Coordinates of C-alpha atoms in Angstrom, one line a residue:
A1 CA 0.0 0.0 0.0
S2 CA 1.3 3.4 -0.9
L3 CA 1.7 6.1 1.7
T4 CA -0.6 9.1 1.9
T5 CA 1.7 12.0 1.0
A6 CA 3.1 14.2 3.7
A7 CA 1.4 17.2 2.1
A8 CA -2.0 15.7 2.3
V9 CA -1.5 14.4 5.9
F10 CA -0.1 17.6 7.1
G11 CA -2.8 19.7 5.3
D12 CA -5.6 17.7 6.8
E13 CA -4.2 18.1 10.3
E14 CA -3.8 21.8 9.9
K15 CA -7.4 22.1 8.9
K16 CA -8.6 20.1 11.9
M17 CA -6.5 22.3 14.2
A18 CA -7.8 25.5 12.6
A19 CA -11.4 24.4 12.9
G20 CA -10.9 23.6 16.5
K21 CA -9.6 27.0 17.5
A22 CA -11.8 29.3 19.5
S23 CA -12.9 32.4 17.6
G24 CA -11.5 34.7 20.3
E25 CA -8.2 32.9 20.7
T26 CA -5.2 35.1 20.4
K27 CA -3.2 34.3 17.2
E28 CA 0.1 32.8 18.1
S29 CA 3.2 32.6 15.9
S30 CA 3.5 28.9 15.1
L31 CA 5.5 26.8 12.8
S32 CA 4.0 26.1 9.4
L33 CA 5.1 24.6 6.1
T34 CA 4.7 26.4 2.8
T35 CA 3.0 24.7 -0.2
E36 CA 6.4 24.2 -1.9
E37 CA 7.8 22.6 1.3
K38 CA 4.9 20.3 1.6
E39 CA 5.3 19.2 -2.1
A40 CA 9.1 18.6 -1.5
L41 CA 8.3 16.5 1.6
S42 CA 5.6 14.4 -0.1
G43 CA 8.2 12.2 -1.8
M44 CA 10.3 11.7 1.3
D45 CA 10.1 8.4 3.1
S46 CA 12.3 5.5 4.3
R47 CA 13.2 4.5 0.7
L48 CA 15.5 7.6 0.6
F49 CA 17.6 6.4 3.6
G50 CA 21.2 6.4 2.6
F51 CA 20.5 8.0 -0.8
V52 CA 19.9 11.6 0.4
S53 CA 22.8 13.8 1.5
L54 CA 22.5 15.9 4.6
H55 CA 25.8 17.7 4.1
E56 CA 27.0 20.4 1.8
D57 CA 24.5 20.3 -1.1
G58 CA 22.1 18.4 1.0
A59 CA 22.0 21.0 3.8
R60 CA 18.7 22.5 2.5
T61 CA 17.2 19.0 2.7
K62 CA 18.3 18.6 6.3
T63 CA 16.9 22.0 7.2
L64 CA 13.6 21.1 5.6
L65 CA 13.4 17.8 7.3
G66 CA 14.2 19.4 10.6
K67 CA 11.5 22.0 10.1
A68 CA 9.0 19.3 9.2
V69 CA 9.7 17.3 12.3
R70 CA 9.2 20.4 14.5
C71 CA 5.9 21.2 12.7
Y72 CA 4.6 17.7 13.1
E73 CA 5.6 17.5 16.7
S74 CA 3.9 20.8 17.4
L75 CA 0.6 19.7 15.8
I76 CA 0.7 16.4 17.7
L77 CA 1.3 18.2 20.9
K78 CA -1.6 20.6 20.3
A79 CA -3.9 17.8 19.2
E80 CA -2.8 15.8 22.3
G81 CA -1.7 12.9 20.1
K82 CA -5.1 12.6 18.5
V83 CA -4.0 12.7 14.8
E84 CA -4.2 10.2 12.0
S85 CA -1.9 7.2 12.4
E86 CA -0.2 8.0 9.0
F87 CA 1.0 11.2 10.6
F88 CA 3.3 9.2 13.0
C89 CA 4.5 7.0 10.1
Q90 CA 5.6 10.0 8.1
L91 CA 7.2 11.5 11.2
G92 CA 9.1 8.3 11.6
H93 CA 10.4 8.6 8.0
F94 CA 11.6 12.1 8.5
N95 CA 13.5 11.3 11.7
L96 CA 15.0 8.2 10.0
L97 CA 16.3 10.3 7.2
L98 CA 17.8 12.7 9.8
E99 CA 19.4 9.6 11.4
D100 CA 17.6 10.4 14.7
Y101 CA 16.9 6.8 15.5
P102 CA 15.3 7.1 18.9
K103 CA 12.7 9.5 17.6
A104 CA 12.2 7.4 14.4
S105 CA 11.6 4.4 16.6
S106 CA 9.2 6.2 18.8
A107 CA 7.1 7.5 15.9
Y108 CA 7.1 4.1 14.1
Q109 CA 5.9 2.4 17.3
R110 CA 3.1 4.9 17.6
Y111 CA 2.0 4.1 14.1
Y112 CA 2.3 0.4 14.7
S113 CA 0.0 0.6 17.8
L114 CA -2.6 2.7 15.9
Q115 CA -2.7 1.1 12.5
S116 CA -4.2 -2.3 12.5
D117 CA -3.0 -3.1 8.9
Y118 CA 0.5 -1.7 9.4
W119 CA 1.8 -5.0 7.8
Q120 CA 0.6 -3.8 4.4
N121 CA 2.8 -0.7 4.4
A122 CA 6.1 -1.6 2.8
T123 CA 7.9 1.7 3.5
F124 CA 6.9 1.5 7.1
L125 CA 8.2 -2.1 7.4
Y126 CA 11.4 -1.1 5.6
G127 CA 12.0 2.0 7.9
L128 CA 11.3 -0.1 11.0
G129 CA 13.7 -2.7 9.8
L130 CA 16.4 -0.1 9.3
V131 CA 15.9 1.2 12.9
Y132 CA 16.1 -2.3 14.3
F133 CA 19.2 -3.0 12.2
Y134 CA 20.8 0.2 13.6
Y135 CA 20.2 -1.1 17.2
N136 CA 21.5 -4.6 16.3
A137 CA 18.0 -6.0 17.1
F138 CA 18.6 -8.5 14.3
H139 CA 15.7 -10.9 15.1
W140 CA 13.2 -8.1 14.6
A141 CA 15.0 -6.5 11.7
I142 CA 15.0 -9.8 9.8
K143 CA 11.3 -10.2 10.5
A144 CA 10.5 -6.7 9.2
F145 CA 12.7 -6.9 6.1
R146 CA 11.3 -10.3 5.1
E147 CA 7.7 -8.9 5.1
V148 CA 8.5 -6.2 2.6
P149 CA 8.7 -8.3 -0.6
Y150 CA 5.4 -10.0 0.2
V151 CA 3.7 -6.6 0.5
D152 CA 5.5 -5.0 -2.5
P153 CA 7.3 -7.6 -4.8
S154 CA 8.8 -4.7 -6.8
F155 CA 10.1 -2.7 -3.8
C156 CA 12.9 -0.5 -5.1
R157 CA 15.2 -1.1 -2.1
A158 CA 15.2 -4.9 -2.3
K159 CA 18.9 -4.7 -2.9
E160 CA 19.5 -2.9 0.4
I161 CA 17.3 -5.5 2.2
H162 CA 19.3 -8.4 0.7
L163 CA 22.5 -6.6 1.8
R164 CA 21.4 -6.2 5.4
L165 CA 19.9 -9.7 5.6
G166 CA 23.3 -11.1 4.3
L167 CA 25.2 -9.2 7.0
M168 CA 22.8 -10.2 9.8
F169 CA 22.8 -13.9 8.8
K170 CA 26.6 -13.8 8.6
V171 CA 26.7 -12.7 12.2
N172 CA 23.9 -14.9 13.5
P173 CA 25.2 -17.2 11.9
G174 CA 23.2 -18.6 9.0
Y175 CA 25.8 -19.1 6.3
V176 CA 23.6 -20.5 3.6
S177 CA 21.0 -17.7 4.0
S178 CA 23.8 -15.1 4.2
L179 CA 25.4 -16.2 0.9
K180 CA 22.0 -16.4 -0.8
H181 CA 21.1 -12.8 0.1
F182 CA 24.6 -11.5 -0.8
Q183 CA 24.3 -13.1 -4.2
L184 CA 20.8 -11.8 -4.7
A185 CA 22.1 -8.3 -3.9
L186 CA 24.8 -8.6 -6.5
I187 CA 22.5 -9.5 -9.3
D188 CA 20.1 -6.7 -8.5
S189 CA 20.7 -3.8 -11.0
N190 CA 19.2 -1.1 -8.7
P191 CA 21.5 1.4 -7.1
W192 CA 22.6 0.8 -3.5
T193 CA 24.7 2.4 -0.7
L194 CA 27.7 0.0 -1.0
S195 CA 29.9 -1.0 -3.9
S196 CA 29.9 -4.5 -5.4
V197 CA 33.4 -5.1 -4.3
E198 CA 32.4 -4.7 -0.6
I199 CA 29.8 -7.4 -1.0
Q200 CA 32.3 -9.6 -2.8
F201 CA 34.6 -9.2 0.2
H202 CA 31.8 -10.3 2.5
I203 CA 31.2 -13.4 0.4
A204 CA 34.9 -14.3 0.4
H205 CA 35.1 -13.7 4.2
L206 CA 31.9 -15.9 4.6
Y207 CA 33.7 -18.7 2.8
E208 CA 36.6 -18.3 5.1
T209 CA 34.5 -18.4 8.3
Q210 CA 32.9 -21.6 7.0
R211 CA 36.5 -23.0 6.6
N212 CA 35.9 -23.3 2.9
Y213 CA 39.4 -22.0 2.4
H214 CA 39.9 -22.8 -1.3
S215 CA 36.7 -20.9 -2.3
A216 CA 37.8 -18.1 0.0
K217 CA 41.2 -17.9 -1.6
E218 CA 39.7 -17.9 -5.0
A219 CA 37.2 -15.2 -4.1
Y220 CA 39.8 -13.0 -2.4
E221 CA 42.2 -13.3 -5.4
Q222 CA 39.4 -12.6 -7.9
L223 CA 38.5 -9.5 -5.9
L224 CA 42.1 -8.2 -6.2
Q225 CA 41.7 -8.3 -10.0
A226 CA 38.7 -6.0 -9.9
E227 CA 39.1 -2.7 -11.7
N228 CA 39.4 0.5 -9.6
L229 CA 39.5 -1.5 -6.4
P230 CA 39.5 1.0 -3.5
A231 CA 42.8 1.1 -1.6
Q232 CA 41.0 0.5 1.7
V233 CA 39.3 -2.7 0.4
K234 CA 42.6 -3.9 -1.1
A235 CA 44.4 -3.3 2.2
T236 CA 41.8 -5.4 3.9
V237 CA 41.8 -8.3 1.4
L238 CA 45.6 -8.7 1.4
P239 CA 46.1 -9.4 5.1
Q240 CA 43.1 -11.8 5.0
L241 CA 44.8 -13.7 2.3
G242 CA 48.2 -13.5 4.1
L243 CA 46.9 -14.7 7.5
M244 CA 44.8 -17.4 5.9
H245 CA 47.9 -18.9 4.2
H246 CA 49.9 -18.6 7.4
N247 CA 47.3 -20.4 9.5
V248 CA 45.8 -23.0 7.1
D249 CA 47.7 -26.2 6.1
L250 CA 45.3 -27.0 3.3
L251 CA 46.7 -24.2 1.1
G252 CA 50.0 -25.8 0.2
G253 CA 53.4 -26.6 1.7
K254 CA 54.8 -24.6 4.6
A255 CA 57.6 -22.7 2.8
P256 CA 55.5 -21.6 -0.3
K257 CA 52.5 -20.6 1.8
E258 CA 54.6 -18.7 4.4
S259 CA 56.3 -16.9 1.5
Y260 CA 52.9 -16.0 0.0
A261 CA 51.6 -14.9 3.4
I262 CA 54.6 -12.5 3.9
L263 CA 54.2 -11.2 0.4
N264 CA 50.6 -10.3 0.9
L265 CA 51.1 -8.7 4.3
Q266 CA 53.9 -6.6 2.8
R267 CA 51.6 -5.5 -0.1
S268 CA 49.0 -4.6 2.5
L269 CA 51.4 -2.3 4.3
A270 CA 52.4 -0.7 1.1

């Protein structure tokens, strides 16, 4: 189910508040959003997490989101919390984009408690999963992320979901599931917040943790052949290769593998 736009939600709440004001009430200076600001906010939800900059060129976006949060909080306070449930969901999205996780969690939980069919809202489930992921509440994050494709099979951030599921199953551990989700992330052509080489590193490291050393060695060495490999990734891969050759007897005779281990550690330092 698609979200009601922020402009519509906020506009409805403003009308309700205006209708409820006593005619003799003194007009107070309160926060309000312009029509242009409401239109800009209408497309902002959890799907933009990691894809919107809040620095330099994105400073205006950060300012707008901050103003929106203050406006929403002000209206909720005046209405004593008696606003549409969608209002809390959108407030959760704004706080998530601002990386204010405690406030995002609080708003999402309010929406969850008020909206009986919350499970049909893909952007809510995705945002909630991101908050749980941040707090390392992996059991709940996995549950939220897994619901998203059932609600919206063409969800545009499926790649981000597979990435995080891969990382969580790698830690849990659930090696088969982790590898499956990393591979699904790699074949997804949508943009994402990490590079392919970083995911390939996780796959290689996953093989290593499973003691599948030959596959790990092959994956690490293949990764070193990647074009434009970031120096930081290369400096991480080389010592993994070096230490693995030093510690694992399956990778050849003692002298050759020690020599290879030293070579890779020296390359890593360079």
